mmCIF file of C-alpha atoms and ligand atoms in Angstrom:
data_model
loop_
_atom_site.group_PDB
_atom_site.id
_atom_site.type_symbol
_atom_site.label_atom_id
_atom_site.label_comp_id
_atom_site.label_asym_id
_atom_site.label_seq_id
_atom_site.Cartn_x
_atom_site.Cartn_y
_atom_site.Cartn_z
ATOM 1 C CA MET A 1 153.183 21.905 79.552
ATOM 2 C CA THR A 2 151.627 25.204 80.603
ATOM 3 C CA THR A 3 152.197 28.470 78.772
ATOM 4 C CA LEU A 4 151.782 31.934 80.274
ATOM 5 C CA ALA A 5 149.917 34.062 77.737
ATOM 6 C CA ILE A 6 149.833 37.823 78.140
ATOM 7 C CA ASP A 7 147.339 39.405 75.779
ATOM 8 C CA HIS A 8 147.166 43.159 75.066
ATOM 9 C CA VAL A 9 148.014 44.065 78.661
ATOM 10 C CA SER A 10 148.214 47.712 79.702
ATOM 11 C CA LYS A 11 148.855 49.486 83.007
ATOM 12 C CA ASN A 12 148.403 53.174 83.722
ATOM 13 C CA PHE A 13 149.527 54.939 86.879
ATOM 14 C CA GLY A 14 147.344 58.046 87.035
ATOM 15 C CA GLY A 15 147.793 59.434 83.549
ATOM 16 C CA VAL A 16 151.117 57.716 82.959
ATOM 17 C CA SER A 17 151.179 54.616 80.790
ATOM 18 C CA ALA A 18 153.811 52.264 82.274
ATOM 19 C CA VAL A 19 152.888 49.244 80.132
ATOM 20 C CA SER A 20 151.008 49.630 76.883
ATOM 21 C CA ASP A 21 149.278 46.883 74.850
ATOM 22 C CA ILE A 22 151.822 44.147 75.577
ATOM 23 C CA SER A 23 151.317 40.618 74.262
ATOM 24 C CA MET A 24 153.805 37.833 74.930
ATOM 25 C CA GLN A 25 154.050 34.123 75.643
ATOM 26 C CA VAL A 26 156.234 32.327 78.151
ATOM 27 C CA PRO A 27 156.194 28.591 77.398
ATOM 28 C CA ALA A 28 157.258 25.761 79.693
ATOM 29 C CA GLY A 29 160.660 24.189 79.140
ATOM 30 C CA ARG A 30 162.336 27.321 77.780
ATOM 31 C CA ILE A 31 164.023 30.504 78.913
ATOM 32 C CA THR A 32 162.222 33.541 77.528
ATOM 33 C CA GLY A 33 164.035 36.870 77.712
ATOM 34 C CA LEU A 34 162.588 40.301 78.553
ATOM 35 C CA ILE A 35 164.941 43.210 78.031
ATOM 36 C CA GLY A 36 164.686 46.970 77.743
ATOM 37 C CA PRO A 37 166.183 50.177 79.146
ATOM 38 C CA ASN A 38 165.513 51.469 82.673
ATOM 39 C CA GLY A 39 161.841 52.335 83.190
ATOM 40 C CA ALA A 40 160.744 50.253 80.188
ATOM 41 C CA GLY A 41 158.046 48.484 82.248
ATOM 42 C CA LYS A 42 159.706 45.098 82.859
ATOM 43 C CA THR A 43 159.167 44.935 86.636
ATOM 44 C CA THR A 44 155.659 46.373 86.240
ATOM 45 C CA LEU A 45 154.862 43.442 83.946
ATOM 46 C CA ILE A 46 156.027 40.962 86.612
ATOM 47 C CA ASN A 47 153.935 42.813 89.211
ATOM 48 C CA LEU A 48 150.903 42.510 86.915
ATOM 49 C CA ILE A 49 151.466 38.781 86.311
ATOM 50 C CA THR A 50 151.902 38.032 90.007
ATOM 51 C CA GLY A 51 148.833 39.975 91.160
ATOM 52 C CA ILE A 52 150.718 42.711 93.034
ATOM 53 C CA LEU A 53 149.242 45.163 90.522
ATOM 54 C CA THR A 54 145.991 44.876 88.568
ATOM 55 C CA VAL A 55 145.910 45.406 84.808
ATOM 56 C CA SER A 56 144.201 48.461 83.324
ATOM 57 C CA GLY A 57 143.351 46.353 80.260
ATOM 58 C CA GLY A 58 144.074 43.035 78.580
ATOM 59 C CA SER A 59 144.247 39.493 79.952
ATOM 60 C CA ILE A 60 146.708 37.091 81.566
ATOM 61 C CA ARG A 61 146.246 33.317 81.302
ATOM 62 C CA PHE A 62 148.301 30.410 82.543
ATOM 63 C CA GLY A 63 147.247 27.361 80.588
ATOM 64 C CA THR A 64 143.474 27.195 81.049
ATOM 65 C CA GLN A 65 143.461 29.433 84.150
ATOM 66 C CA ASP A 66 142.478 33.066 83.834
ATOM 67 C CA LEU A 67 144.817 35.003 86.150
ATOM 68 C CA THR A 68 143.927 38.478 84.885
ATOM 69 C CA ARG A 69 142.545 39.651 88.218
ATOM 70 C CA ALA A 70 143.857 36.882 90.436
ATOM 71 C CA PRO A 71 145.312 37.994 93.797
ATOM 72 C CA ALA A 72 148.939 37.136 94.576
ATOM 73 C CA HIS A 73 148.159 34.007 96.609
ATOM 74 C CA MET A 74 146.155 32.504 93.737
ATOM 75 C CA VAL A 75 148.969 33.199 91.275
ATOM 76 C CA ALA A 76 151.359 31.460 93.664
ATOM 77 C CA ARG A 77 148.985 28.527 93.966
ATOM 78 C CA ALA A 78 148.884 28.270 90.176
ATOM 79 C CA GLY A 79 152.632 27.559 90.345
ATOM 80 C CA ILE A 80 154.044 30.958 89.398
ATOM 81 C CA THR A 81 156.824 32.460 91.500
ATOM 82 C CA ARG A 82 159.158 35.432 91.165
ATOM 83 C CA THR A 83 162.344 36.973 92.476
ATOM 84 C CA PHE A 84 162.619 40.614 93.473
ATOM 85 C CA GLN A 85 164.930 43.077 91.767
ATOM 86 C CA ASN A 86 165.563 44.539 95.217
ATOM 87 C CA ILE A 87 166.583 41.452 97.156
ATOM 88 C CA ARG A 88 164.164 40.657 99.986
ATOM 89 C CA LEU A 89 165.826 38.465 102.582
ATOM 90 C CA LEU A 90 165.439 38.170 106.341
ATOM 91 C CA ALA A 91 168.890 39.579 107.043
ATOM 92 C CA GLU A 92 169.282 38.074 110.510
ATOM 93 C CA ALA A 93 167.917 34.627 109.623
ATOM 94 C CA SER A 94 170.152 31.863 108.310
ATOM 95 C CA VAL A 95 170.523 31.107 104.626
ATOM 96 C CA VAL A 96 168.656 27.817 104.957
ATOM 97 C CA ASP A 97 165.761 29.458 106.838
ATOM 98 C CA ASN A 98 165.476 32.101 104.126
ATOM 99 C CA VAL A 99 165.215 29.380 101.481
ATOM 100 C CA MET A 100 162.657 27.472 103.569
ATOM 101 C CA ILE A 101 160.328 30.475 103.653
ATOM 102 C CA GLY A 102 159.754 29.818 99.960
ATOM 103 C CA PHE A 103 158.247 26.407 100.662
ATOM 104 C CA TYR A 104 155.334 27.771 102.616
ATOM 105 C CA ARG A 105 153.671 29.293 99.604
ATOM 106 C CA ARG A 106 152.379 25.803 98.932
ATOM 107 C CA GLU A 107 152.248 24.267 102.406
ATOM 108 C CA THR A 108 149.265 24.310 104.750
ATOM 109 C CA THR A 109 150.912 24.879 108.132
ATOM 110 C CA SER A 110 151.552 28.538 108.828
ATOM 111 C CA THR A 111 155.012 29.856 108.057
ATOM 112 C CA PHE A 112 155.799 31.080 111.501
ATOM 113 C CA ALA A 113 154.474 28.058 113.351
ATOM 114 C CA SER A 114 156.777 25.973 111.211
ATOM 115 C CA LEU A 115 159.825 28.159 111.525
ATOM 116 C CA LEU A 116 159.331 28.317 115.282
ATOM 117 C CA GLY A 117 159.208 24.527 115.366
ATOM 118 C CA LEU A 118 155.744 24.188 116.911
ATOM 119 C CA PRO A 119 154.933 20.510 117.461
ATOM 120 C CA ALA A 120 152.411 20.021 114.628
ATOM 121 C CA ALA A 121 154.891 21.464 112.177
ATOM 122 C CA ARG A 122 158.063 19.674 113.203
ATOM 123 C CA GLY A 123 157.868 16.700 110.859
ATOM 124 C CA GLU A 124 157.062 18.894 107.893
ATOM 125 C CA THR A 125 159.912 21.251 108.786
ATOM 126 C CA GLY A 126 162.461 18.433 108.798
ATOM 127 C CA THR A 127 161.460 17.385 105.285
ATOM 128 C CA LEU A 128 161.527 20.941 103.989
ATOM 129 C CA ARG A 129 164.919 21.544 105.545
ATOM 130 C CA ALA A 130 166.280 18.556 103.669
ATOM 131 C CA ARG A 131 164.802 19.903 100.454
ATOM 132 C CA ALA A 132 166.280 23.343 101.129
ATOM 133 C CA LEU A 133 169.715 21.798 101.645
ATOM 134 C CA THR A 134 169.378 20.019 98.283
ATOM 135 C CA LEU A 135 168.722 23.383 96.635
ATOM 136 C CA LEU A 136 171.719 24.898 98.440
ATOM 137 C CA GLU A 137 173.906 22.142 97.040
ATOM 138 C CA ARG A 138 172.643 22.773 93.539
ATOM 139 C CA PHE A 139 173.644 26.433 93.929
ATOM 140 C CA GLY A 140 177.020 25.622 95.482
ATOM 141 C CA MET A 141 176.068 27.173 98.824
ATOM 142 C CA ALA A 142 175.650 24.188 101.162
ATOM 143 C CA HIS A 143 178.655 25.349 103.199
ATOM 144 C CA LEU A 144 176.866 28.654 103.911
ATOM 145 C CA ALA A 145 173.595 27.113 105.141
ATOM 146 C CA GLU A 146 173.898 28.406 108.700
ATOM 147 C CA HIS A 147 175.351 31.831 107.852
ATOM 148 C CA GLU A 148 173.283 34.956 108.428
ATOM 149 C CA ALA A 149 171.786 35.924 105.067
ATOM 150 C CA GLY A 150 172.497 39.626 105.642
ATOM 151 C CA GLY A 151 176.220 38.968 106.033
ATOM 152 C CA LEU A 152 176.632 37.293 102.651
ATOM 153 C CA ALA A 153 178.339 38.839 99.649
ATOM 154 C CA TYR A 154 175.886 40.404 97.230
ATOM 155 C CA GLY A 155 176.150 37.639 94.617
ATOM 156 C CA HIS A 156 175.349 35.047 97.250
ATOM 157 C CA GLN A 157 172.346 37.046 98.470
ATOM 158 C CA ARG A 158 171.037 37.014 94.904
ATOM 159 C CA ARG A 159 171.362 33.225 94.871
ATOM 160 C CA VAL A 160 169.355 32.974 98.078
ATOM 161 C CA GLU A 161 166.664 35.160 96.522
ATOM 162 C CA THR A 162 166.480 32.752 93.565
ATOM 163 C CA MET A 163 166.541 29.605 95.718
ATOM 164 C CA ARG A 164 163.700 30.920 97.862
ATOM 165 C CA ALA A 165 161.608 31.351 94.707
ATOM 166 C CA LEU A 166 162.531 27.828 93.556
ATOM 167 C CA ALA A 167 161.662 26.284 96.908
ATOM 168 C CA SER A 168 157.947 26.317 96.087
ATOM 169 C CA ASP A 169 158.699 23.989 93.149
ATOM 170 C CA PRO A 170 157.107 26.353 90.626
ATOM 171 C CA ALA A 171 155.912 25.588 87.106
ATOM 172 C CA LEU A 172 157.012 29.085 86.051
ATOM 173 C CA ILE A 173 159.633 31.370 87.576
ATOM 174 C CA LEU A 174 159.914 35.094 86.833
ATOM 175 C CA LEU A 175 163.483 36.293 87.405
ATOM 176 C CA ASP A 176 163.887 40.073 87.819
ATOM 177 C CA GLU A 177 167.573 40.756 87.122
ATOM 178 C CA PRO A 178 168.844 37.664 88.958
ATOM 179 C CA VAL A 179 172.514 38.201 88.078
ATOM 180 C CA ALA A 180 172.659 41.977 88.546
ATOM 181 C CA GLY A 181 175.993 42.941 90.086
ATOM 182 C CA MET A 182 177.594 39.532 89.491
ATOM 183 C CA ASN A 183 180.764 39.007 87.520
ATOM 184 C CA ASP A 184 180.720 36.987 84.290
ATOM 185 C CA ILE A 185 181.798 33.756 85.971
ATOM 186 C CA GLU A 186 179.116 33.954 88.692
ATOM 187 C CA ALA A 187 176.488 34.931 86.118
ATOM 188 C CA GLY A 188 177.544 32.049 83.873
ATOM 189 C CA GLU A 189 177.128 29.566 86.722
ATOM 190 C CA LEU A 190 173.622 30.799 87.416
ATOM 191 C CA GLY A 191 172.864 30.765 83.701
ATOM 192 C CA GLN A 192 173.667 27.043 83.632
ATOM 193 C CA ILE A 193 171.304 26.484 86.562
ATOM 194 C CA PHE A 194 168.528 28.371 84.736
ATOM 195 C CA ALA A 195 169.135 26.288 81.615
ATOM 196 C CA GLY A 196 168.831 23.142 83.741
ATOM 197 C CA LEU A 197 165.491 24.313 85.168
ATOM 198 C CA ALA A 198 164.158 24.827 81.658
ATOM 199 C CA ARG A 199 165.447 21.410 80.571
ATOM 200 C CA ASP A 200 163.510 19.910 83.468
ATOM 201 C CA GLY A 201 160.333 21.515 82.100
ATOM 202 C CA MET A 202 160.031 24.765 84.037
ATOM 203 C CA GLY A 203 159.018 27.960 82.285
ATOM 204 C CA VAL A 204 161.559 30.740 82.901
ATOM 205 C CA LEU A 205 161.130 34.459 82.231
ATOM 206 C CA LEU A 206 164.490 36.208 82.475
ATOM 207 C CA ILE A 207 164.742 39.982 82.873
ATOM 208 C CA GLU A 208 168.305 41.137 82.513
ATOM 209 C CA HIS A 209 170.265 44.132 81.246
ATOM 210 C CA ASN A 210 173.285 42.095 80.146
ATOM 211 C CA VAL A 211 172.336 41.473 76.512
ATOM 212 C CA ARG A 212 175.133 38.973 75.968
ATOM 213 C CA PHE A 213 173.908 36.909 78.922
ATOM 214 C CA VAL A 214 170.286 36.968 77.732
ATOM 215 C CA THR A 215 171.105 36.117 74.133
ATOM 216 C CA SER A 216 173.284 33.184 75.212
ATOM 217 C CA LEU A 217 170.422 31.590 77.195
ATOM 218 C CA CYS A 218 167.097 32.478 75.589
ATOM 219 C CA HIS A 219 165.098 30.890 72.797
ATOM 220 C CA HIS A 220 162.970 33.974 72.343
ATOM 221 C CA ILE A 221 163.428 37.558 73.512
ATOM 222 C CA TYR A 222 160.929 40.402 73.934
ATOM 223 C CA VAL A 223 162.136 44.002 73.994
ATOM 224 C CA LEU A 224 160.294 46.780 75.826
ATOM 225 C CA ASP A 225 160.981 50.489 75.620
ATOM 226 C CA SER A 226 158.882 53.127 77.416
ATOM 227 C CA GLY A 227 156.120 50.589 78.078
ATOM 228 C CA ARG A 228 155.824 49.419 74.469
ATOM 229 C CA MET A 229 156.980 46.243 72.761
ATOM 230 C CA ILE A 230 159.482 47.407 70.175
ATOM 231 C CA ALA A 231 160.767 44.003 69.022
ATOM 232 C CA SER A 232 160.578 40.277 69.615
ATOM 233 C CA GLY A 233 162.204 37.250 68.072
ATOM 234 C CA THR A 234 165.207 34.982 68.276
ATOM 235 C CA PRO A 235 168.363 36.408 69.867
ATOM 236 C CA ALA A 236 169.884 36.919 66.397
ATOM 237 C CA GLU A 237 166.785 38.756 65.148
ATOM 238 C CA VAL A 238 166.568 40.981 68.189
ATOM 239 C CA VAL A 239 170.202 42.108 68.343
ATOM 240 C CA SER A 240 170.185 43.063 64.662
ATOM 241 C CA ASN A 241 166.880 44.982 64.937
ATOM 242 C CA PRO A 242 167.465 48.720 64.331
ATOM 243 C CA ALA A 243 164.822 49.747 66.900
ATOM 244 C CA VAL A 244 166.593 47.675 69.563
ATOM 245 C CA ILE A 245 169.984 49.084 68.670
ATOM 246 C CA ALA A 246 168.534 52.604 68.865
ATOM 247 C CA ALA A 247 166.921 51.940 72.280
ATOM 248 C CA TYR A 248 170.189 50.645 73.704
ATOM 249 C CA LEU A 249 172.649 52.959 72.024
ATOM 250 C CA GLY A 250 170.401 55.997 71.849
ATOM 251 C CA THR A 251 170.786 56.725 68.132
HETATM 252 N N1 LIG B 1 153.690 51.905 91.594
HETATM 253 C C1 LIG B 1 153.993 52.798 90.651
HETATM 254 N N2 LIG B 1 153.417 54.019 90.625
HETATM 255 C C2 LIG B 1 153.699 54.922 89.657
HETATM 256 N N3 LIG B 1 154.561 54.702 88.649
HETATM 257 C C3 LIG B 1 155.178 53.507 88.619
HETATM 258 C C4 LIG B 1 154.941 52.489 89.606
HETATM 259 N N4 LIG B 1 155.690 51.410 89.307
HETATM 260 C C5 LIG B 1 156.371 51.724 88.198
HETATM 261 N N5 LIG B 1 156.076 52.980 87.779
HETATM 262 C C6 LIG B 1 156.603 53.645 86.584
HETATM 263 O O1 LIG B 1 156.410 52.753 85.502
HETATM 264 C C7 LIG B 1 157.507 52.821 84.606
HETATM 265 C C8 LIG B 1 158.101 51.438 84.422
HETATM 266 O O2 LIG B 1 158.812 51.058 85.599
HETATM 267 P P1 LIG B 1 159.431 49.618 85.814
HETATM 268 O O3 LIG B 1 159.947 49.568 87.199
HETATM 269 O O4 LIG B 1 158.435 48.592 85.421
HETATM 270 O O5 LIG B 1 160.630 49.620 84.770
HETATM 271 P P2 LIG B 1 161.784 48.536 84.549
HETATM 272 O O6 LIG B 1 161.768 48.201 83.100
HETATM 273 O O7 LIG B 1 161.641 47.429 85.505
HETATM 274 O O8 LIG B 1 163.096 49.402 84.852
HETATM 275 P P3 LIG B 1 164.501 48.980 85.537
HETATM 276 O O9 LIG B 1 165.338 48.368 84.439
HETATM 277 O O10 LIG B 1 165.073 50.270 85.997
HETATM 278 O O11 LIG B 1 164.219 48.025 86.651
HETATM 279 C C9 LIG B 1 158.483 53.828 85.184
HETATM 280 O O12 LIG B 1 158.256 55.060 84.555
HETATM 281 C C10 LIG B 1 158.091 53.876 86.642
HETATM 282 O O13 LIG B 1 158.407 55.110 87.200
HETATM 283 MG MG1 LIG B 2 162.807 46.667 86.999
#
């Protein structure tokens, strides 16, 4: 069971401090929440963890591995994956092909050789396609497998974004507002899927603005505001914390 440990991490852009002295832990087998107002530094933290950005200070470890300055491909190889707040799909490719792209983070044959069905890759592609279809079933989207991803309703595009991240069979998934724009029923369905991933042993970091959704799913919640950690604790502790109430209601 591998824990992500973020220790006194900071990130400055020029003179601006986007993330300041943040420490947090994301254990396996649980959903950990990360909330905070717009511009709090949540996405920046994911970019730091995944090697898209480099920390200005502090350290990032995943179990025994030091990922502090690891490039994105090494973070992926360590079993950490993420979704993007701004959905990144190949709009003209099918749903199942978009999900399959996620597999190649851990496969040896090149993505495009495989997707183009070059001979060496054909056997592998058939297996991955079957695995992608299993994921689609889990997300209730098997009937949309051959649809163009760009033509899907927004909530369905978000599901594809999440499935693509899951396709690499990660040990830890970082979800950047995965239910943004969904109604309560759609969000609740995805919440049950996230809970199932955690039950199966995956670590889950959930960034989300819907406080009710986060508190219903998480064991532990961290709260950022203007790059600083203003609170952390159980859902009950966090929602009754005066600093959190002030950050959200602007008192
Ligand atoms: N590449 C960058 N260059 C300069 N400033 C940046 C960069 N990325 C983020 N910032 C700044 O860092 C701060 C934190 O932004 P971030 O996107 O991490 O917030 P967030 O908590 O994800 O907000 P939201 O809820 O709106 O997604 C903001 O002030 C933002 O403008
Ligand atoms: Mg963000």
